[in-house]
Amino acid sequence: MSDTDRGHRHRLIHEELPGEHDDPLIRALHAVIRNAVRLLAILMTFVILWAVVDVVYVMYSRLTVPPLYLLDYNDLFDVFGAVMLVLIAIEIFINIRLYLGSNVIPIQLVLATALMAIARKVIVMDLEDTEPIYILGFGAVILALGVTYWLVARRECHEKVC
């Protein structure tokens, strides 16, 4: 089997909502789902824009209270958290866009988005109020996601002959 055949076979195995299907009902249901994903992409764009406005509002509200134009420790974490939420929303939009373009779930990007989301949680975590078992749990999740991401990236690299 040639590399082209193997790559084509790989795409067919992982295609989630093929446009062509023998059963007309399944074909119609796939079209409904694809249109629902398009609607999610539109809604996600509004969420991203709203989140950017929220970042501006958070910055403005923190900078306009005495002492003026200064951010304390908690203010910085609020701003970082708001910015990270925007970045996560953008990653989710990219996941949706890739899914629309290929009908394939981009596993590596989904894992990267999950890593970013957990990183956001760790960045804004208040260590004084967090029990050690939760920190251990976060560490386990990060390790599992990191190893999974590495394995998926390695597999994709071998398929492309990196």
Short mmCIF file of N, CA and C in Angstrom, two decimals:
data_model
loop_
_atom_site.label_atom_id
_atom_site.label_comp_id
_atom_site.label_asym_id
_atom_site.label_seq_id
_atom_site.Cartn_x
_atom_site.Cartn_y
_atom_site.Cartn_z
N MET A 1 0.85 -1.18 0.00
CA MET A 1 0.00 0.00 0.00
C MET A 1 0.89 1.24 0.00
N SER A 2 0.68 2.15 -0.93
CA SER A 2 1.52 3.35 -1.04
C SER A 2 1.17 4.34 0.07
N ASP A 3 2.06 5.34 0.25
CA ASP A 3 1.81 6.36 1.27
C ASP A 3 0.54 7.15 0.96
N THR A 4 0.28 7.39 -0.33
CA THR A 4 -0.93 8.11 -0.73
C THR A 4 -2.17 7.32 -0.37
N ASP A 5 -2.16 6.01 -0.66
CA ASP A 5 -3.30 5.17 -0.33
C ASP A 5 -3.50 5.12 1.18
N ARG A 6 -2.40 5.00 1.92
CA ARG A 6 -2.48 4.91 3.38
C ARG A 6 -3.05 6.22 3.93
N GLY A 7 -2.58 7.37 3.42
CA GLY A 7 -3.10 8.65 3.87
C GLY A 7 -4.56 8.82 3.55
N HIS A 8 -4.97 8.38 2.34
CA HIS A 8 -6.38 8.46 1.94
C HIS A 8 -7.22 7.55 2.84
N ARG A 9 -6.72 6.35 3.10
CA ARG A 9 -7.44 5.41 3.97
C ARG A 9 -7.57 5.99 5.37
N HIS A 10 -6.49 6.61 5.86
CA HIS A 10 -6.49 7.21 7.19
C HIS A 10 -7.59 8.28 7.28
N ARG A 11 -7.69 9.12 6.26
CA ARG A 11 -8.72 10.17 6.27
C ARG A 11 -10.11 9.57 6.24
N LEU A 12 -10.32 8.51 5.45
CA LEU A 12 -11.64 7.91 5.38
C LEU A 12 -12.05 7.27 6.69
N ILE A 13 -11.10 6.66 7.38
CA ILE A 13 -11.42 6.03 8.66
C ILE A 13 -11.86 7.06 9.67
N HIS A 14 -11.23 8.24 9.66
CA HIS A 14 -11.51 9.25 10.67
C HIS A 14 -12.51 10.30 10.23
N GLU A 15 -13.06 10.19 9.04
CA GLU A 15 -14.03 11.18 8.59
C GLU A 15 -15.30 11.01 9.42
N GLU A 16 -15.71 12.08 10.07
CA GLU A 16 -16.82 12.01 11.02
C GLU A 16 -18.19 12.13 10.34
N LEU A 17 -18.33 13.09 9.43
CA LEU A 17 -19.61 13.35 8.79
C LEU A 17 -19.43 13.43 7.28
N PRO A 18 -19.25 12.30 6.62
CA PRO A 18 -19.03 12.36 5.18
C PRO A 18 -20.24 12.93 4.44
N GLY A 19 -19.96 13.70 3.39
CA GLY A 19 -21.03 14.27 2.58
C GLY A 19 -21.75 13.20 1.77
N GLU A 20 -21.01 12.17 1.41
CA GLU A 20 -21.60 11.08 0.63
C GLU A 20 -21.89 9.91 1.58
N HIS A 21 -23.09 9.38 1.45
CA HIS A 21 -23.45 8.19 2.22
C HIS A 21 -24.54 7.47 1.44
N ASP A 22 -24.59 6.16 1.56
CA ASP A 22 -25.58 5.37 0.82
C ASP A 22 -27.00 5.68 1.27
N ASP A 23 -27.18 5.90 2.55
CA ASP A 23 -28.52 6.13 3.11
C ASP A 23 -28.86 7.61 3.03
N PRO A 24 -29.96 7.98 2.32
CA PRO A 24 -30.33 9.40 2.20
C PRO A 24 -30.64 10.05 3.55
N LEU A 25 -31.20 9.29 4.49
CA LEU A 25 -31.49 9.84 5.81
C LEU A 25 -30.20 10.23 6.53
N ILE A 26 -29.21 9.35 6.50
CA ILE A 26 -27.92 9.63 7.13
C ILE A 26 -27.27 10.84 6.46
N ARG A 27 -27.35 10.92 5.13
CA ARG A 27 -26.80 12.05 4.39
C ARG A 27 -27.47 13.35 4.86
N ALA A 28 -28.80 13.33 5.02
CA ALA A 28 -29.54 14.52 5.47
C ALA A 28 -29.17 14.88 6.91
N LEU A 29 -29.04 13.87 7.75
CA LEU A 29 -28.68 14.13 9.15
C LEU A 29 -27.26 14.71 9.24
N HIS A 30 -26.35 14.23 8.42
CA HIS A 30 -25.00 14.77 8.40
C HIS A 30 -25.03 16.24 7.97
N ALA A 31 -25.89 16.57 7.00
CA ALA A 31 -26.01 17.96 6.55
C ALA A 31 -26.53 18.85 7.69
N VAL A 32 -27.50 18.34 8.44
CA VAL A 32 -28.03 19.10 9.58
C VAL A 32 -26.92 19.35 10.60
N ILE A 33 -26.15 18.32 10.90
CA ILE A 33 -25.06 18.46 11.88
C ILE A 33 -24.01 19.46 11.37
N ARG A 34 -23.65 19.35 10.09
CA ARG A 34 -22.66 20.30 9.54
C ARG A 34 -23.17 21.73 9.64
N ASN A 35 -24.46 21.94 9.38
CA ASN A 35 -25.02 23.29 9.50
C ASN A 35 -25.04 23.75 10.96
N ALA A 36 -25.28 22.83 11.88
CA ALA A 36 -25.22 23.17 13.30
C ALA A 36 -23.80 23.59 13.68
N VAL A 37 -22.80 22.93 13.13
CA VAL A 37 -21.40 23.30 13.40
C VAL A 37 -21.11 24.68 12.81
N ARG A 38 -21.67 24.97 11.64
CA ARG A 38 -21.50 26.32 11.06
C ARG A 38 -22.10 27.38 11.99
N LEU A 39 -23.27 27.09 12.53
CA LEU A 39 -23.90 28.02 13.48
C LEU A 39 -23.01 28.19 14.72
N LEU A 40 -22.42 27.10 15.19
CA LEU A 40 -21.51 27.20 16.33
C LEU A 40 -20.31 28.09 16.00
N ALA A 41 -19.81 28.00 14.78
CA ALA A 41 -18.69 28.85 14.37
C ALA A 41 -19.09 30.33 14.41
N ILE A 42 -20.28 30.63 13.94
CA ILE A 42 -20.77 32.02 13.97
C ILE A 42 -20.92 32.49 15.42
N LEU A 43 -21.54 31.65 16.25
CA LEU A 43 -21.72 32.01 17.66
C LEU A 43 -20.38 32.16 18.37
N MET A 44 -19.42 31.32 18.03
CA MET A 44 -18.10 31.38 18.66
C MET A 44 -17.40 32.69 18.30
N THR A 45 -17.64 33.18 17.08
CA THR A 45 -17.08 34.47 16.69
C THR A 45 -17.62 35.58 17.59
N PHE A 46 -18.93 35.55 17.86
CA PHE A 46 -19.52 36.54 18.77
C PHE A 46 -18.97 36.39 20.18
N VAL A 47 -18.77 35.16 20.63
CA VAL A 47 -18.20 34.93 21.96
C VAL A 47 -16.80 35.53 22.05
N ILE A 48 -16.00 35.33 21.01
CA ILE A 48 -14.63 35.87 21.00
C ILE A 48 -14.66 37.39 21.06
N LEU A 49 -15.52 38.00 20.23
CA LEU A 49 -15.62 39.46 20.24
C LEU A 49 -16.08 39.97 21.61
N TRP A 50 -17.06 39.30 22.19
CA TRP A 50 -17.57 39.68 23.51
C TRP A 50 -16.47 39.53 24.56
N ALA A 51 -15.67 38.47 24.46
CA ALA A 51 -14.59 38.24 25.41
C ALA A 51 -13.51 39.31 25.29
N VAL A 52 -13.23 39.77 24.06
CA VAL A 52 -12.25 40.84 23.88
C VAL A 52 -12.78 42.12 24.53
N VAL A 53 -14.06 42.40 24.34
CA VAL A 53 -14.67 43.57 25.01
C VAL A 53 -14.55 43.40 26.52
N ASP A 54 -14.73 42.20 27.02
CA ASP A 54 -14.62 41.94 28.45
C ASP A 54 -13.19 42.20 28.94
N VAL A 55 -12.20 41.82 28.17
CA VAL A 55 -10.80 42.09 28.54
C VAL A 55 -10.58 43.60 28.65
N VAL A 56 -11.09 44.33 27.68
CA VAL A 56 -10.96 45.80 27.71
C VAL A 56 -11.66 46.35 28.95
N TYR A 57 -12.86 45.84 29.25
CA TYR A 57 -13.61 46.30 30.42
C TYR A 57 -12.87 45.98 31.71
N VAL A 58 -12.33 44.77 31.81
CA VAL A 58 -11.59 44.39 33.02
C VAL A 58 -10.39 45.32 33.21
N MET A 59 -9.65 45.55 32.12
CA MET A 59 -8.50 46.46 32.21
C MET A 59 -8.95 47.86 32.63
N TYR A 60 -9.99 48.36 31.97
CA TYR A 60 -10.48 49.71 32.29
C TYR A 60 -10.94 49.80 33.74
N SER A 61 -11.73 48.82 34.16
CA SER A 61 -12.26 48.88 35.53
C SER A 61 -11.17 48.77 36.58
N ARG A 62 -10.11 48.02 36.29
CA ARG A 62 -9.01 47.88 37.26
C ARG A 62 -8.11 49.11 37.27
N LEU A 63 -7.96 49.76 36.12
CA LEU A 63 -7.06 50.90 36.03
C LEU A 63 -7.69 52.22 36.47
N THR A 64 -9.02 52.26 36.58
CA THR A 64 -9.69 53.52 36.91
C THR A 64 -10.10 53.62 38.37
N VAL A 65 -9.69 52.67 39.20
CA VAL A 65 -9.95 52.78 40.64
C VAL A 65 -8.64 53.16 41.33
N PRO A 66 -8.74 53.91 42.42
CA PRO A 66 -7.50 54.32 43.12
C PRO A 66 -6.73 53.10 43.62
N PRO A 67 -5.43 53.12 43.54
CA PRO A 67 -4.58 54.09 42.88
C PRO A 67 -4.70 53.97 41.37
N LEU A 68 -4.89 55.11 40.72
CA LEU A 68 -5.15 55.14 39.28
C LEU A 68 -3.97 54.57 38.50
N TYR A 69 -4.30 53.84 37.44
CA TYR A 69 -3.33 53.29 36.47
C TYR A 69 -2.33 52.30 37.07
N LEU A 70 -2.70 51.71 38.18
CA LEU A 70 -1.85 50.68 38.78
C LEU A 70 -2.67 49.39 38.95
N LEU A 71 -2.02 48.30 38.72
CA LEU A 71 -2.66 46.99 38.89
C LEU A 71 -1.96 46.27 40.03
N ASP A 72 -2.76 45.72 40.94
CA ASP A 72 -2.15 44.91 41.99
C ASP A 72 -2.13 43.44 41.55
N TYR A 73 -1.65 42.62 42.40
CA TYR A 73 -1.48 41.20 42.15
C TYR A 73 -2.78 40.54 41.66
N ASN A 74 -3.89 40.78 42.36
CA ASN A 74 -5.18 40.19 41.99
C ASN A 74 -5.69 40.72 40.66
N ASP A 75 -5.46 42.01 40.41
CA ASP A 75 -5.89 42.61 39.14
C ASP A 75 -5.18 41.94 37.97
N LEU A 76 -3.88 41.71 38.13
CA LEU A 76 -3.12 41.06 37.06
C LEU A 76 -3.67 39.67 36.77
N PHE A 77 -4.01 38.93 37.80
CA PHE A 77 -4.56 37.60 37.58
C PHE A 77 -5.92 37.67 36.89
N ASP A 78 -6.72 38.68 37.24
CA ASP A 78 -8.00 38.84 36.55
C ASP A 78 -7.79 39.14 35.06
N VAL A 79 -6.83 40.00 34.75
CA VAL A 79 -6.53 40.33 33.36
C VAL A 79 -5.97 39.11 32.63
N PHE A 80 -5.01 38.41 33.25
CA PHE A 80 -4.45 37.20 32.64
C PHE A 80 -5.54 36.18 32.37
N GLY A 81 -6.42 35.98 33.34
CA GLY A 81 -7.51 35.02 33.17
C GLY A 81 -8.42 35.40 32.01
N ALA A 82 -8.73 36.69 31.89
CA ALA A 82 -9.60 37.15 30.80
C ALA A 82 -8.92 36.95 29.45
N VAL A 83 -7.63 37.26 29.37
CA VAL A 83 -6.89 37.09 28.11
C VAL A 83 -6.81 35.60 27.75
N MET A 84 -6.53 34.76 28.73
CA MET A 84 -6.45 33.32 28.46
C MET A 84 -7.80 32.77 27.98
N LEU A 85 -8.88 33.29 28.52
CA LEU A 85 -10.21 32.86 28.05
C LEU A 85 -10.40 33.21 26.58
N VAL A 86 -9.94 34.38 26.18
CA VAL A 86 -10.04 34.76 24.76
C VAL A 86 -9.23 33.79 23.90
N LEU A 87 -8.01 33.49 24.35
CA LEU A 87 -7.17 32.56 23.59
C LEU A 87 -7.79 31.17 23.49
N ILE A 88 -8.41 30.71 24.56
CA ILE A 88 -9.08 29.41 24.54
C ILE A 88 -10.26 29.45 23.58
N ALA A 89 -11.02 30.54 23.60
CA ALA A 89 -12.15 30.68 22.68
C ALA A 89 -11.67 30.66 21.23
N ILE A 90 -10.53 31.30 20.96
CA ILE A 90 -9.97 31.28 19.61
C ILE A 90 -9.57 29.87 19.22
N GLU A 91 -8.96 29.14 20.13
CA GLU A 91 -8.59 27.74 19.86
C GLU A 91 -9.82 26.90 19.55
N ILE A 92 -10.88 27.11 20.30
CA ILE A 92 -12.12 26.36 20.05
C ILE A 92 -12.68 26.72 18.68
N PHE A 93 -12.63 28.01 18.31
CA PHE A 93 -13.07 28.42 16.98
C PHE A 93 -12.25 27.73 15.90
N ILE A 94 -10.93 27.67 16.10
CA ILE A 94 -10.06 27.00 15.12
C ILE A 94 -10.44 25.52 15.01
N ASN A 95 -10.74 24.88 16.14
CA ASN A 95 -11.20 23.49 16.11
C ASN A 95 -12.45 23.36 15.24
N ILE A 96 -13.40 24.26 15.45
CA ILE A 96 -14.65 24.23 14.68
C ILE A 96 -14.37 24.45 13.20
N ARG A 97 -13.52 25.44 12.89
CA ARG A 97 -13.19 25.74 11.50
C ARG A 97 -12.51 24.56 10.81
N LEU A 98 -11.57 23.94 11.49
CA LEU A 98 -10.90 22.77 10.91
C LEU A 98 -11.89 21.62 10.71
N TYR A 99 -12.79 21.45 11.64
CA TYR A 99 -13.79 20.40 11.52
C TYR A 99 -14.69 20.66 10.32
N LEU A 100 -15.07 21.92 10.14
CA LEU A 100 -15.92 22.26 8.99
C LEU A 100 -15.19 22.01 7.68
N GLY A 101 -13.89 22.30 7.65
CA GLY A 101 -13.12 22.17 6.42
C GLY A 101 -12.78 20.75 6.04
N SER A 102 -12.76 19.86 7.02
CA SER A 102 -12.29 18.51 6.71
C SER A 102 -13.22 17.39 7.18
N ASN A 103 -14.20 17.70 8.01
CA ASN A 103 -15.05 16.68 8.63
C ASN A 103 -14.25 15.70 9.48
N VAL A 104 -13.07 16.12 9.92
CA VAL A 104 -12.21 15.30 10.76
C VAL A 104 -11.95 16.07 12.04
N ILE A 105 -12.08 15.41 13.17
CA ILE A 105 -11.79 16.07 14.44
C ILE A 105 -10.28 16.18 14.59
N PRO A 106 -9.76 17.42 14.72
CA PRO A 106 -8.31 17.62 14.85
C PRO A 106 -7.84 17.29 16.27
N ILE A 107 -7.53 16.03 16.52
CA ILE A 107 -7.22 15.55 17.86
C ILE A 107 -6.09 16.34 18.50
N GLN A 108 -5.02 16.59 17.75
CA GLN A 108 -3.87 17.30 18.32
C GLN A 108 -4.28 18.71 18.76
N LEU A 109 -5.09 19.39 17.98
CA LEU A 109 -5.53 20.73 18.34
C LEU A 109 -6.48 20.70 19.54
N VAL A 110 -7.34 19.68 19.61
CA VAL A 110 -8.24 19.54 20.75
C VAL A 110 -7.41 19.35 22.03
N LEU A 111 -6.38 18.53 21.95
CA LEU A 111 -5.51 18.31 23.11
C LEU A 111 -4.77 19.59 23.49
N ALA A 112 -4.31 20.34 22.48
CA ALA A 112 -3.63 21.62 22.75
C ALA A 112 -4.59 22.60 23.42
N THR A 113 -5.84 22.61 22.99
CA THR A 113 -6.84 23.48 23.60
C THR A 113 -7.08 23.08 25.05
N ALA A 114 -7.16 21.77 25.30
CA ALA A 114 -7.34 21.29 26.67
C ALA A 114 -6.14 21.67 27.54
N LEU A 115 -4.95 21.56 26.99
CA LEU A 115 -3.75 21.96 27.74
C LEU A 115 -3.79 23.46 28.05
N MET A 116 -4.24 24.25 27.08
CA MET A 116 -4.32 25.69 27.31
C MET A 116 -5.36 26.00 28.39
N ALA A 117 -6.48 25.30 28.37
CA ALA A 117 -7.53 25.54 29.36
C ALA A 117 -7.04 25.18 30.76
N ILE A 118 -6.35 24.06 30.89
CA ILE A 118 -5.86 23.67 32.21
C ILE A 118 -4.73 24.60 32.64
N ALA A 119 -3.93 25.07 31.68
CA ALA A 119 -2.87 26.03 32.00
C ALA A 119 -3.48 27.33 32.51
N ARG A 120 -4.57 27.76 31.91
CA ARG A 120 -5.25 28.96 32.38
C ARG A 120 -5.68 28.79 33.82
N LYS A 121 -6.25 27.63 34.11
CA LYS A 121 -6.71 27.35 35.48
C LYS A 121 -5.54 27.39 36.46
N VAL A 122 -4.42 26.83 36.06
CA VAL A 122 -3.24 26.82 36.93
C VAL A 122 -2.70 28.24 37.11
N ILE A 123 -2.69 29.02 36.03
CA ILE A 123 -2.16 30.39 36.11
C ILE A 123 -2.96 31.25 37.08
N VAL A 124 -4.28 31.12 37.06
CA VAL A 124 -5.11 31.97 37.91
C VAL A 124 -5.46 31.31 39.24
N MET A 125 -4.91 30.13 39.50
CA MET A 125 -5.21 29.40 40.73
C MET A 125 -4.64 30.14 41.95
N ASP A 126 -5.47 30.27 42.96
CA ASP A 126 -5.04 30.86 44.22
C ASP A 126 -4.54 29.72 45.09
N LEU A 127 -3.23 29.64 45.23
CA LEU A 127 -2.63 28.51 45.95
C LEU A 127 -2.96 28.51 47.44
N GLU A 128 -3.31 29.66 47.98
CA GLU A 128 -3.68 29.72 49.39
C GLU A 128 -5.02 29.04 49.66
N ASP A 129 -5.92 29.07 48.68
CA ASP A 129 -7.25 28.49 48.85
C ASP A 129 -7.41 27.13 48.20
N THR A 130 -6.35 26.60 47.60
CA THR A 130 -6.45 25.33 46.88
C THR A 130 -5.81 24.22 47.71
N GLU A 131 -6.57 23.16 47.89
CA GLU A 131 -6.07 22.03 48.67
C GLU A 131 -5.03 21.26 47.85
N PRO A 132 -4.08 20.65 48.53
CA PRO A 132 -3.02 19.90 47.84
C PRO A 132 -3.55 18.80 46.91
N ILE A 133 -4.64 18.16 47.26
CA ILE A 133 -5.17 17.08 46.41
C ILE A 133 -5.60 17.63 45.05
N TYR A 134 -6.12 18.87 45.01
CA TYR A 134 -6.50 19.49 43.74
C TYR A 134 -5.27 19.82 42.90
N ILE A 135 -4.23 20.28 43.55
CA ILE A 135 -2.99 20.58 42.83
C ILE A 135 -2.41 19.29 42.25
N LEU A 136 -2.45 18.21 43.04
CA LEU A 136 -1.99 16.91 42.55
C LEU A 136 -2.85 16.45 41.36
N GLY A 137 -4.15 16.67 41.46
CA GLY A 137 -5.06 16.32 40.36
C GLY A 137 -4.75 17.11 39.09
N PHE A 138 -4.50 18.42 39.24
CA PHE A 138 -4.13 19.23 38.09
C PHE A 138 -2.84 18.71 37.46
N GLY A 139 -1.89 18.36 38.32
CA GLY A 139 -0.62 17.82 37.81
C GLY A 139 -0.84 16.54 37.02
N ALA A 140 -1.71 15.67 37.53
CA ALA A 140 -1.99 14.41 36.83
C ALA A 140 -2.67 14.67 35.49
N VAL A 141 -3.61 15.60 35.46
CA VAL A 141 -4.30 15.93 34.20
C VAL A 141 -3.32 16.53 33.20
N ILE A 142 -2.48 17.44 33.66
CA ILE A 142 -1.49 18.06 32.77
C ILE A 142 -0.53 17.01 32.23
N LEU A 143 -0.08 16.12 33.09
CA LEU A 143 0.83 15.06 32.65
C LEU A 143 0.14 14.16 31.61
N ALA A 144 -1.10 13.76 31.89
CA ALA A 144 -1.83 12.89 30.96
C ALA A 144 -2.05 13.58 29.62
N LEU A 145 -2.47 14.83 29.65
CA LEU A 145 -2.68 15.56 28.40
C LEU A 145 -1.37 15.78 27.66
N GLY A 146 -0.31 16.10 28.39
CA GLY A 146 0.98 16.31 27.75
C GLY A 146 1.51 15.05 27.08
N VAL A 147 1.41 13.93 27.77
CA VAL A 147 1.88 12.67 27.19
C VAL A 147 1.02 12.30 25.98
N THR A 148 -0.29 12.46 26.10
CA THR A 148 -1.19 12.16 24.98
C THR A 148 -0.88 13.06 23.79
N TYR A 149 -0.68 14.35 24.04
CA TYR A 149 -0.34 15.27 22.96
C TYR A 149 0.96 14.84 22.28
N TRP A 150 1.96 14.49 23.08
CA TRP A 150 3.24 14.05 22.53
C TRP A 150 3.07 12.79 21.68
N LEU A 151 2.28 11.83 22.17
CA LEU A 151 2.06 10.59 21.41
C LEU A 151 1.34 10.86 20.10
N VAL A 152 0.32 11.70 20.14
CA VAL A 152 -0.42 12.02 18.91
C VAL A 152 0.48 12.77 17.93
N ALA A 153 1.26 13.74 18.42
CA ALA A 153 2.17 14.49 17.55
C ALA A 153 3.22 13.56 16.95
N ARG A 154 3.70 12.65 17.75
CA ARG A 154 4.71 11.69 17.28
C ARG A 154 4.12 10.78 16.19
N ARG A 155 2.89 10.33 16.41
CA ARG A 155 2.22 9.47 15.43
C ARG A 155 2.01 10.21 14.11
N GLU A 156 1.54 11.46 14.21
CA GLU A 156 1.31 12.26 13.00
C GLU A 156 2.63 12.56 12.30
N CYS A 157 3.69 12.73 13.07
CA CYS A 157 5.01 12.98 12.48
C CYS A 157 5.49 11.74 11.72
N HIS A 158 5.26 10.57 12.29
CA HIS A 158 5.67 9.33 11.62
C HIS A 158 4.86 9.08 10.34
N GLU A 159 3.59 9.48 10.36
CA GLU A 159 2.75 9.32 9.16
C GLU A 159 3.22 10.25 8.04
N LYS A 160 3.75 11.42 8.42
CA LYS A 160 4.24 12.39 7.44
C LYS A 160 5.71 12.16 7.12
N VAL A 161 6.35 11.26 7.83
CA VAL A 161 7.77 10.95 7.71
C VAL A 161 8.60 12.21 8.00
N CYS A 162 8.52 12.65 9.26
CA CYS A 162 9.28 13.84 9.71
C CYS A 162 10.74 13.52 9.88
#
